[in-house]
Amino acid sequence: MVDDILRMMGDFIWGVPMALLLMGTHLWMTIRTGGIQRKMLFAVKLSFASDKSASGEISNFGALMVALAATMGTGNIIGVGTAVAMGGPGAIFWCFLTGLFGIATKYAESLLAVKYRVKNEKGKMIGGAMVVLDKVLHKRGLAVFFCVATICAAFGIGNLNQANSVAILVENNTGVSPYITGFIMAFIVGAVMVGGIKWLSKVCEWLVPFMAGFYILGCIYLLCANGTYIAPAIKLIITSAFAPEAVEGGLIGGGFMLAMRYGLARGLFSNEAGLGSSPIVSASAKTDNAVRQALISSTAVFWDTLVVCTLTGLVIVTSVIAYPDIDFEHGAVLTTMAFGKIHSLGSHFLTIAIITFVFSTILGWSFYAERCMEYLGGIKLIKWFQLAWIAAVMIGSIMGLNTVWLLSDVANALMAIPNLVCVLALSGVVAAETKKYCSKAHINDIDPDMQK
């Protein structure tokens, strides 16, 4: 009964209303920022140059890596397969579109988080939707709502579910008990958390480039192995995105409405643009310029959706074209089947990728939940939170979590509502800051080469 209610709530929230709200915000912020997506190459350059003299706890690159650690998870791999199974290959096009326009919302929410960040009891920077809602818009109730939703989503989709996915995967592939897997993960996560945000960022600075680079190169290799099907796959993705009905002839395809629905939902869920999660870590970055950090933060959407999700989609579609016997109706295993068909190493490559992606997600979301917990009850709660987080890793590894999955989906979506209130209410501030610092007269203010 509870599962049915949660499933109905999740289907509704992640359905048309949320898609319209988030995509509407993406489009509006694209307009208000004058198409900030044009600055992506410049933003990528900025992410590799820290402003060491500025206020903050971690480097610009470290903040970006923590954010990417949280966003790059099973959604980039298994989730894309689910979108293709439910909406056809055209879903990849709509997923790409959410990433393209979502860059503007990610930029806007990060700008506000840095601009209005405050210092906590120990003099460390803390920011995000909860601070903006409380201190700027004077909506304390919405700030609390955001924190509670973030904590629930973090324990669910950022911890319990991730740990469970790894434990099951390792057991199926190696026979190792979930108890052993859970203990090892809990120990490593605990060791990282004890070091605080600085140690977390250092771990992510090493882990994320490795796992992302490993996955991207692996996908490129698999695409080369399936090279003759790349052009037909791209054509099929584009045509299916606008096809009025399902593609005939036994091949996958769900028609325009299904392709758009599942593509938008997967893209929005994957890159988290508009949910308000990654701005929490952006506020800890060493910077005295909110626009500079916002540009860096926006590259997370570029890497997460435009690169990783798109490559995953291409591998899946080329494999389905090449091997018509693939059972594309079961989204949960479509990615595994597609990767395994192309090359004997495909399944092993996918296993390693999922494990590293999941582990990074647990680390990234731990920081989001910790900051929200601290905002609600002060730093005295941090140690208790850390113990609960480590215990949740172990618990998630050894138990079934269908209800937790459903609850997490709802909580994850509810995070977006108060966060989007911030973005839309203060869109004028975002527009003004962008116009000021991205003009020819002030562009050097955010260029690291001019800050030496």
Tab-separated table of C-alpha atoms in Angstrom:
chain	number	residue	atom	x	y	z
A	1	MET	CA	0.000	0.000	0.000
A	2	VAL	CA	2.752	2.435	0.969
A	3	ASP	CA	4.764	1.498	-2.099
A	4	ASP	CA	1.762	2.101	-4.354
A	5	ILE	CA	1.205	5.565	-2.870
A	6	LEU	CA	4.875	6.495	-3.184
A	7	ARG	CA	4.970	5.181	-6.741
A	8	MET	CA	1.955	7.313	-7.691
A	9	MET	CA	3.525	10.367	-6.054
A	10	GLY	CA	6.828	9.768	-7.833
A	11	ASP	CA	5.193	9.268	-11.223
A	12	PHE	CA	3.249	12.501	-10.768
A	13	ILE	CA	6.101	14.659	-9.464
A	14	TRP	CA	8.624	13.384	-12.000
A	15	GLY	CA	6.025	13.575	-14.747
A	16	VAL	CA	4.723	16.518	-16.751
A	17	PRO	CA	4.544	19.092	-13.883
A	18	MET	CA	8.200	18.727	-12.902
A	19	ALA	CA	9.356	18.498	-16.508
A	20	LEU	CA	7.524	21.725	-17.356
A	21	LEU	CA	8.754	23.506	-14.234
A	22	LEU	CA	12.384	22.530	-14.668
A	23	MET	CA	12.549	22.943	-18.435
A	24	GLY	CA	10.703	26.230	-18.134
A	25	THR	CA	13.290	27.421	-15.627
A	26	HIS	CA	16.113	26.180	-17.853
A	27	LEU	CA	14.761	28.141	-20.809
A	28	TRP	CA	14.032	31.262	-18.736
A	29	MET	CA	17.511	31.327	-17.199
A	30	THR	CA	19.055	30.757	-20.613
A	31	ILE	CA	17.289	33.919	-21.760
A	32	ARG	CA	18.105	35.909	-18.601
A	33	THR	CA	21.809	35.017	-18.791
A	34	GLY	CA	22.057	35.782	-22.488
A	35	GLY	CA	22.830	32.167	-23.344
A	36	ILE	CA	25.509	31.433	-20.751
A	37	GLN	CA	26.118	28.138	-22.546
A	38	ARG	CA	28.311	30.144	-24.951
A	39	LYS	CA	30.883	30.427	-22.166
A	40	MET	CA	31.378	26.671	-21.697
A	41	LEU	CA	34.896	26.456	-23.126
A	42	PHE	CA	35.906	29.426	-20.995
A	43	ALA	CA	34.260	27.778	-17.976
A	44	VAL	CA	36.170	24.522	-18.517
A	45	LYS	CA	39.385	26.550	-18.580
A	46	LEU	CA	38.431	28.263	-15.317
A	47	SER	CA	37.827	24.952	-13.547
A	48	PHE	CA	41.523	24.070	-13.742
A	49	ALA	CA	42.779	27.340	-12.207
A	50	SER	CA	42.144	28.052	-8.519
A	51	ASP	CA	41.958	31.487	-6.950
A	52	LYS	CA	44.128	30.601	-3.944
A	53	SER	CA	43.924	34.022	-2.315
A	54	ALA	CA	40.130	33.987	-2.079
A	55	SER	CA	37.866	32.949	0.797
A	56	GLY	CA	36.706	29.346	1.036
A	57	GLU	CA	37.728	25.846	2.089
A	58	ILE	CA	38.448	23.945	-1.120
A	59	SER	CA	39.656	24.735	-4.620
A	60	ASN	CA	37.332	25.537	-7.512
A	61	PHE	CA	38.304	22.243	-9.120
A	62	GLY	CA	37.721	20.376	-5.856
A	63	ALA	CA	34.214	21.805	-5.545
A	64	LEU	CA	33.455	20.760	-9.115
A	65	MET	CA	34.758	17.237	-8.503
A	66	VAL	CA	32.618	16.790	-5.367
A	67	ALA	CA	29.575	17.947	-7.344
A	68	LEU	CA	30.386	15.563	-10.190
A	69	ALA	CA	30.964	12.760	-7.689
A	70	ALA	CA	27.369	13.141	-6.530
A	71	THR	CA	25.757	13.540	-9.959
A	72	MET	CA	27.633	10.790	-11.789
A	73	GLY	CA	25.934	7.625	-10.606
A	74	THR	CA	23.862	4.712	-11.829
A	75	GLY	CA	21.544	7.192	-13.555
A	76	ASN	CA	24.245	7.892	-16.136
A	77	ILE	CA	24.536	4.197	-16.945
A	78	ILE	CA	21.511	2.105	-15.985
A	79	GLY	CA	19.160	5.114	-16.044
A	80	VAL	CA	19.944	5.862	-19.673
A	81	GLY	CA	19.138	2.278	-20.570
A	82	THR	CA	15.800	2.622	-18.799
A	83	ALA	CA	15.035	5.807	-20.748
A	84	VAL	CA	15.795	4.091	-24.070
A	85	ALA	CA	13.731	1.029	-23.123
A	86	MET	CA	10.709	3.132	-22.138
A	87	GLY	CA	10.943	6.000	-24.621
A	88	GLY	CA	12.962	4.623	-27.504
A	89	PRO	CA	16.247	5.976	-28.910
A	90	GLY	CA	14.700	9.430	-29.268
A	91	ALA	CA	14.916	9.768	-25.489
A	92	ILE	CA	18.674	10.344	-25.889
A	93	PHE	CA	17.991	13.517	-27.884
A	94	TRP	CA	15.693	14.952	-25.215
A	95	CYS	CA	18.132	13.952	-22.485
A	96	PHE	CA	20.836	15.886	-24.329
A	97	LEU	CA	18.513	18.888	-24.615
A	98	THR	CA	17.909	19.014	-20.857
A	99	GLY	CA	21.643	19.124	-20.329
A	100	LEU	CA	22.152	21.888	-22.868
A	101	PHE	CA	19.567	24.203	-21.312
A	102	GLY	CA	20.128	22.936	-17.770
A	103	ILE	CA	23.564	24.554	-17.825
A	104	ALA	CA	21.873	27.932	-17.316
A	105	THR	CA	19.945	26.817	-14.220
A	106	LYS	CA	23.003	25.154	-12.693
A	107	TYR	CA	24.904	28.383	-13.301
A	108	ALA	CA	22.163	30.497	-11.702
A	109	GLU	CA	21.696	28.420	-8.549
A	110	SER	CA	25.456	28.204	-7.991
A	111	LEU	CA	25.872	31.951	-8.453
A	112	LEU	CA	23.262	32.636	-5.774
A	113	ALA	CA	24.800	30.065	-3.410
A	114	VAL	CA	28.214	31.738	-3.574
A	115	LYS	CA	26.954	35.316	-3.560
A	116	TYR	CA	24.853	34.862	-0.417
A	117	ARG	CA	26.950	32.299	1.472
A	118	VAL	CA	27.627	32.851	5.182
A	119	LYS	CA	30.124	31.598	7.779
A	120	ASN	CA	29.207	28.903	10.288
A	121	GLU	CA	30.270	28.628	13.932
A	122	LYS	CA	33.796	27.596	12.948
A	123	GLY	CA	34.196	30.310	10.338
A	124	LYS	CA	33.647	27.969	7.384
A	125	MET	CA	31.550	28.927	4.396
A	126	ILE	CA	28.040	27.476	4.113
A	127	GLY	CA	25.554	28.238	1.369
A	128	GLY	CA	22.856	26.905	-0.879
A	129	ALA	CA	19.116	27.217	-1.303
A	130	MET	CA	18.531	27.026	2.458
A	131	VAL	CA	20.690	30.097	3.108
A	132	VAL	CA	19.204	32.107	0.250
A	133	LEU	CA	15.653	31.243	1.256
A	134	ASP	CA	16.246	32.107	4.905
A	135	LYS	CA	18.596	35.101	4.801
A	136	VAL	CA	17.633	36.747	1.511
A	137	LEU	CA	14.016	35.826	0.768
A	138	HIS	CA	13.091	35.399	4.467
A	139	LYS	CA	11.332	32.088	3.835
A	140	ARG	CA	12.523	30.077	6.821
A	141	GLY	CA	9.844	27.439	6.319
A	142	LEU	CA	10.957	26.730	2.762
A	143	ALA	CA	14.580	26.623	3.918
A	144	VAL	CA	13.731	23.918	6.465
A	145	PHE	CA	11.652	22.081	3.856
A	146	PHE	CA	14.615	22.081	1.467
A	147	CYS	CA	16.997	20.764	4.134
A	148	VAL	CA	14.652	17.966	5.198
A	149	ALA	CA	14.023	16.905	1.585
A	150	THR	CA	17.759	16.962	0.859
A	151	ILE	CA	18.583	14.820	3.903
A	152	CYS	CA	15.884	12.277	2.994
A	153	ALA	CA	17.043	12.149	-0.617
A	154	ALA	CA	20.674	11.852	0.469
A	155	PHE	CA	20.093	8.885	2.784
A	156	GLY	CA	17.916	7.225	0.168
A	157	ILE	CA	19.176	7.735	-3.341
A	158	GLY	CA	22.605	8.987	-2.259
A	159	ASN	CA	23.430	6.219	0.194
A	160	LEU	CA	21.159	3.222	0.904
A	161	ASN	CA	20.214	2.606	-2.724
A	162	GLN	CA	23.739	3.138	-4.028
A	163	ALA	CA	25.260	0.748	-1.472
A	164	ASN	CA	22.608	-1.831	-2.302
A	165	SER	CA	23.366	-1.579	-6.033
A	166	VAL	CA	27.070	-2.226	-5.493
A	167	ALA	CA	26.523	-5.099	-3.045
A	168	ILE	CA	24.165	-6.898	-5.443
A	169	LEU	CA	26.454	-6.281	-8.421
A	170	VAL	CA	29.541	-7.590	-6.605
A	171	GLU	CA	27.669	-10.647	-5.319
A	172	ASN	CA	26.321	-11.512	-8.772
A	173	ASN	CA	29.716	-11.135	-10.446
A	174	THR	CA	32.098	-12.480	-7.806
A	175	GLY	CA	30.007	-14.272	-5.177
A	176	VAL	CA	31.307	-11.999	-2.390
A	177	SER	CA	28.809	-11.625	0.463
A	178	PRO	CA	26.967	-8.281	0.716
A	179	TYR	CA	28.086	-8.169	4.375
A	180	ILE	CA	31.726	-8.075	3.311
A	181	THR	CA	31.077	-5.533	0.560
A	182	GLY	CA	29.065	-3.371	2.930
A	183	PHE	CA	31.746	-3.447	5.639
A	184	ILE	CA	34.488	-2.448	3.188
A	185	MET	CA	32.427	0.397	1.733
A	186	ALA	CA	31.396	1.643	5.183
A	187	PHE	CA	35.011	1.624	6.363
A	188	ILE	CA	36.275	3.578	3.336
A	189	VAL	CA	33.412	6.089	3.442
A	190	GLY	CA	33.976	6.617	7.163
A	191	ALA	CA	37.704	7.190	6.656
A	192	VAL	CA	36.992	9.857	4.033
A	193	MET	CA	34.273	11.599	6.060
A	194	VAL	CA	36.476	11.929	9.155
A	195	GLY	CA	38.806	14.175	7.147
A	196	GLY	CA	36.036	16.680	6.427
A	197	ILE	CA	35.383	18.576	3.205
A	198	LYS	CA	39.091	19.109	2.450
A	199	TRP	CA	39.854	15.389	2.518
A	200	LEU	CA	36.611	14.638	0.668
A	201	SER	CA	37.545	17.078	-2.096
A	202	LYS	CA	41.045	15.594	-2.372
A	203	VAL	CA	39.631	12.093	-2.777
A	204	CYS	CA	37.134	13.310	-5.384
A	205	GLU	CA	39.846	15.234	-7.248
A	206	TRP	CA	41.555	11.888	-7.798
A	207	LEU	CA	38.565	9.558	-8.098
A	208	VAL	CA	36.246	11.524	-10.397
A	209	PRO	CA	38.720	12.265	-13.229
A	210	PHE	CA	39.823	8.618	-13.121
A	211	MET	CA	36.328	7.128	-13.214
A	212	ALA	CA	34.993	9.626	-15.756
A	213	GLY	CA	38.048	9.300	-17.990
A	214	PHE	CA	37.952	5.506	-17.711
A	215	TYR	CA	34.269	5.440	-18.637
A	216	ILE	CA	34.533	7.949	-21.498
A	217	LEU	CA	37.515	6.181	-23.063
A	218	GLY	CA	35.779	2.837	-22.620
A	219	CYS	CA	32.648	4.088	-24.383
A	220	ILE	CA	34.732	5.524	-27.223
A	221	TYR	CA	36.481	2.160	-27.602
A	222	LEU	CA	33.165	0.310	-27.710
A	223	LEU	CA	31.809	2.797	-30.238
A	224	CYS	CA	34.861	2.224	-32.424
A	225	ALA	CA	34.158	-1.513	-32.242
A	226	ASN	CA	30.627	-0.727	-33.417
A	227	GLY	CA	31.773	2.043	-35.752
A	228	THR	CA	29.637	1.134	-38.745
A	229	TYR	CA	26.480	1.650	-36.692
A	230	ILE	CA	27.258	5.114	-35.280
A	231	ALA	CA	25.771	7.092	-38.175
A	232	PRO	CA	22.569	4.969	-38.304
A	233	ALA	CA	22.279	5.306	-34.512
A	234	ILE	CA	22.484	9.114	-34.626
A	235	LYS	CA	19.924	9.197	-37.415
A	236	LEU	CA	17.597	6.894	-35.477
A	237	ILE	CA	17.939	8.991	-32.298
A	238	ILE	CA	17.001	12.203	-34.098
A	239	THR	CA	14.151	10.766	-36.163
A	240	SER	CA	12.709	8.865	-33.184
A	241	ALA	CA	12.759	12.036	-31.076
A	242	PHE	CA	10.099	13.550	-33.347
A	243	ALA	CA	8.341	10.435	-34.665
A	244	PRO	CA	4.570	10.719	-34.064
A	245	GLU	CA	4.327	6.987	-33.321
A	246	ALA	CA	6.534	4.098	-32.307
A	247	VAL	CA	9.054	2.889	-34.866
A	248	GLU	CA	7.756	-0.157	-36.686
A	249	GLY	CA	9.564	-3.297	-37.696
A	250	GLY	CA	10.458	-4.672	-34.304
A	251	LEU	CA	13.074	-2.042	-33.486
A	252	ILE	CA	12.878	0.112	-30.411
A	253	GLY	CA	10.918	3.331	-30.433
A	254	GLY	CA	8.217	4.927	-28.350
A	255	GLY	CA	7.109	7.876	-30.430
A	256	PHE	CA	7.460	11.605	-29.758
A	257	MET	CA	5.586	11.831	-26.442
A	258	LEU	CA	7.271	8.860	-24.770
A	259	ALA	CA	10.697	9.839	-26.077
A	260	MET	CA	10.312	13.359	-24.730
A	261	ARG	CA	8.844	12.248	-21.397
A	262	TYR	CA	11.542	9.726	-20.502
A	263	GLY	CA	14.383	11.678	-22.071
A	264	LEU	CA	13.516	14.834	-20.123
A	265	ALA	CA	12.985	12.920	-16.887
A	266	ARG	CA	16.305	11.071	-17.191
A	267	GLY	CA	18.255	14.195	-18.102
A	268	LEU	CA	16.722	16.267	-15.303
A	269	PHE	CA	17.294	13.497	-12.777
A	270	SER	CA	20.857	12.825	-13.897
A	271	ASN	CA	22.419	16.294	-14.006
A	272	GLU	CA	20.446	17.619	-10.980
A	273	ALA	CA	20.253	21.096	-12.527
A	274	GLY	CA	17.516	22.840	-10.556
A	275	LEU	CA	17.511	20.455	-7.585
A	276	GLY	CA	19.846	22.652	-5.537
A	277	SER	CA	22.305	19.963	-4.493
A	278	SER	CA	25.631	20.955	-6.051
A	279	PRO	CA	25.386	24.682	-5.097
A	280	ILE	CA	25.880	23.522	-1.492
A	281	VAL	CA	29.452	22.500	-2.281
A	282	SER	CA	29.988	25.431	-4.657
A	283	ALA	CA	29.583	27.714	-1.644
A	284	SER	CA	32.680	26.134	-0.066
A	285	ALA	CA	34.947	26.937	-3.016
A	286	LYS	CA	37.807	29.400	-2.747
A	287	THR	CA	36.542	32.348	-4.731
A	288	ASP	CA	35.584	35.979	-4.275
A	289	ASN	CA	33.603	36.089	-7.517
A	290	ALA	CA	30.225	34.352	-7.654
A	291	VAL	CA	30.068	34.433	-11.464
A	292	ARG	CA	33.446	32.742	-11.742
A	293	GLN	CA	32.426	29.837	-9.516
A	294	ALA	CA	29.016	29.602	-11.161
A	295	LEU	CA	30.637	29.162	-14.560
A	296	ILE	CA	32.838	26.396	-13.161
A	297	SER	CA	29.872	24.683	-11.492
A	298	SER	CA	27.846	24.754	-14.705
A	299	THR	CA	30.423	22.538	-16.430
A	300	ALA	CA	29.162	19.653	-14.266
A	301	VAL	CA	26.055	19.470	-16.466
A	302	PHE	CA	28.223	19.502	-19.582
A	303	TRP	CA	30.287	16.528	-18.434
A	304	ASP	CA	27.437	14.619	-16.794
A	305	THR	CA	24.749	14.828	-19.452
A	306	LEU	CA	26.174	16.153	-22.709
A	307	VAL	CA	29.174	13.817	-22.545
A	308	VAL	CA	28.605	10.798	-20.263
A	309	CYS	CA	24.852	10.238	-20.793
A	310	THR	CA	25.151	10.862	-24.538
A	311	LEU	CA	28.013	8.371	-24.896
A	312	THR	CA	26.069	5.776	-22.898
A	313	GLY	CA	23.065	6.297	-25.137
A	314	LEU	CA	25.111	5.943	-28.309
A	315	VAL	CA	26.677	2.701	-27.113
A	316	ILE	CA	23.253	1.285	-26.277
A	317	VAL	CA	21.584	2.300	-29.558
A	318	THR	CA	24.475	1.113	-31.766
A	319	SER	CA	24.430	-2.213	-29.931
A	320	VAL	CA	20.667	-2.626	-30.320
A	321	ILE	CA	20.945	-1.915	-34.061
A	322	ALA	CA	23.845	-4.337	-34.436
A	323	TYR	CA	22.250	-7.070	-32.309
A	324	PRO	CA	18.441	-7.147	-32.819
A	325	ASP	CA	18.122	-10.067	-30.378
A	326	ILE	CA	18.751	-7.749	-27.411
A	327	ASP	CA	15.718	-7.625	-25.117
A	328	PHE	CA	15.255	-3.854	-24.894
A	329	GLU	CA	11.982	-4.098	-22.991
A	330	HIS	CA	13.767	-4.510	-19.648
A	331	GLY	CA	15.470	-1.217	-18.979
A	332	ALA	CA	17.274	-2.346	-15.835
A	333	VAL	CA	19.410	-4.819	-17.809
A	334	LEU	CA	19.447	-3.155	-21.236
A	335	THR	CA	22.713	-1.313	-20.595
A	336	THR	CA	24.420	-4.480	-19.343
A	337	MET	CA	23.239	-6.487	-22.356
A	338	ALA	CA	24.225	-3.746	-24.816
A	339	PHE	CA	27.742	-3.334	-23.437
A	340	GLY	CA	28.273	-7.090	-23.166
A	341	LYS	CA	27.267	-7.734	-26.784
A	342	ILE	CA	29.850	-5.383	-28.286
A	343	HIS	CA	32.965	-6.883	-26.709
A	344	SER	CA	33.865	-9.587	-24.194
A	345	LEU	CA	35.336	-6.887	-21.955
A	346	GLY	CA	32.160	-4.799	-22.091
A	347	SER	CA	30.512	-6.380	-19.031
A	348	HIS	CA	33.678	-6.149	-16.924
A	349	PHE	CA	34.190	-2.546	-17.955
A	350	LEU	CA	30.609	-1.730	-16.985
A	351	THR	CA	30.984	-3.396	-13.586
A	352	ILE	CA	34.053	-1.324	-12.707
A	353	ALA	CA	32.346	1.848	-13.938
A	354	ILE	CA	29.209	1.278	-11.864
A	355	ILE	CA	31.186	0.541	-8.681
A	356	THR	CA	33.282	3.706	-8.962
A	357	PHE	CA	30.285	5.848	-9.945
A	358	VAL	CA	28.239	4.575	-7.018
A	359	PHE	CA	31.039	5.049	-4.482
A	360	SER	CA	31.576	8.630	-5.613
A	361	THR	CA	27.850	9.316	-5.322
A	362	ILE	CA	27.845	8.184	-1.678
A	363	LEU	CA	30.727	10.555	-0.927
A	364	GLY	CA	29.238	13.534	-2.736
A	365	TRP	CA	25.795	13.262	-1.193
A	366	SER	CA	27.283	12.871	2.280
A	367	PHE	CA	28.463	16.470	2.107
A	368	TYR	CA	25.080	17.802	0.957
A	369	ALA	CA	23.272	16.060	3.808
A	370	GLU	CA	25.897	17.095	6.360
A	371	ARG	CA	25.587	20.775	5.448
A	372	CYS	CA	21.785	20.627	5.621
A	373	MET	CA	21.926	18.798	8.956
A	374	GLU	CA	24.315	21.436	10.279
A	375	TYR	CA	22.051	24.229	9.058
A	376	LEU	CA	19.104	22.734	10.938
A	377	GLY	CA	20.828	21.874	14.213
A	378	GLY	CA	24.374	23.251	14.271
A	379	ILE	CA	27.768	21.564	14.160
A	380	LYS	CA	26.992	19.478	17.244
A	381	LEU	CA	24.958	17.150	15.019
A	382	ILE	CA	27.756	16.429	12.534
A	383	LYS	CA	29.360	13.528	14.419
A	384	TRP	CA	25.981	11.847	14.944
A	385	PHE	CA	25.166	12.365	11.277
A	386	GLN	CA	28.470	10.823	10.194
A	387	LEU	CA	27.834	7.737	12.319
A	388	ALA	CA	24.336	7.401	10.865
A	389	TRP	CA	25.675	7.802	7.321
A	390	ILE	CA	28.313	5.097	7.771
A	391	ALA	CA	25.739	2.760	9.326
A	392	ALA	CA	23.387	3.399	6.393
A	393	VAL	CA	26.054	2.200	3.950
A	394	MET	CA	26.198	-1.125	5.779
A	395	ILE	CA	22.411	-1.391	6.102
A	396	GLY	CA	21.863	-0.575	2.445
A	397	SER	CA	24.227	-3.350	1.392
A	398	ILE	CA	22.297	-6.154	3.069
A	399	MET	CA	18.610	-5.343	2.733
A	400	GLY	CA	15.941	-4.879	0.068
A	401	LEU	CA	15.123	-1.239	-0.539
A	402	ASN	CA	12.176	-0.959	-2.891
A	403	THR	CA	10.284	1.427	-0.581
A	404	VAL	CA	13.425	3.506	-0.021
A	405	TRP	CA	13.885	3.862	-3.793
A	406	LEU	CA	10.357	5.186	-4.157
A	407	LEU	CA	10.644	7.558	-1.183
A	408	SER	CA	13.996	8.833	-2.463
A	409	ASP	CA	12.534	9.693	-5.861
A	410	VAL	CA	9.841	11.790	-4.197
A	411	ALA	CA	12.271	13.539	-1.824
A	412	ASN	CA	14.725	14.216	-4.631
A	413	ALA	CA	12.036	15.934	-6.672
A	414	LEU	CA	10.722	17.938	-3.704
A	415	MET	CA	14.181	19.476	-3.289
A	416	ALA	CA	13.664	21.300	-6.556
A	417	ILE	CA	10.575	23.247	-5.504
A	418	PRO	CA	12.140	25.577	-2.880
A	419	ASN	CA	15.359	25.779	-4.879
A	420	LEU	CA	13.533	26.964	-7.990
A	421	VAL	CA	11.779	29.581	-5.865
A	422	CYS	CA	15.256	31.025	-5.219
A	423	VAL	CA	16.330	30.888	-8.842
A	424	LEU	CA	13.171	32.430	-10.279
A	425	ALA	CA	12.698	35.032	-7.545
A	426	LEU	CA	16.293	36.218	-7.888
A	427	SER	CA	16.692	35.774	-11.630
A	428	GLY	CA	17.158	39.526	-11.895
A	429	VAL	CA	20.193	39.339	-9.612
A	430	VAL	CA	21.636	36.527	-11.735
A	431	ALA	CA	21.056	38.533	-14.907
A	432	ALA	CA	22.677	41.664	-13.456
A	433	GLU	CA	25.745	39.808	-12.136
A	434	THR	CA	26.154	37.981	-15.438
A	435	LYS	CA	25.877	41.163	-17.480
A	436	LYS	CA	28.425	42.890	-15.261
A	437	TYR	CA	31.145	40.248	-15.113
A	438	CYS	CA	30.711	38.670	-18.542
A	439	SER	CA	30.942	41.993	-20.373
A	440	LYS	CA	34.100	42.859	-22.279
A	441	ALA	CA	34.950	45.490	-19.688
A	442	HIS	CA	34.934	43.043	-16.749
A	443	ILE	CA	35.659	39.603	-18.242
A	444	ASN	CA	39.206	39.807	-16.862
A	445	ASP	CA	37.755	39.874	-13.341
A	446	ILE	CA	36.972	36.160	-13.652
A	447	ASP	CA	39.967	35.169	-15.779
A	448	PRO	CA	42.528	33.393	-13.549
A	449	ASP	CA	45.380	34.490	-15.829
A	450	MET	CA	44.641	38.087	-14.832
A	451	GLN	CA	44.548	37.336	-11.076
A	452	LYS	CA	48.169	36.317	-10.586
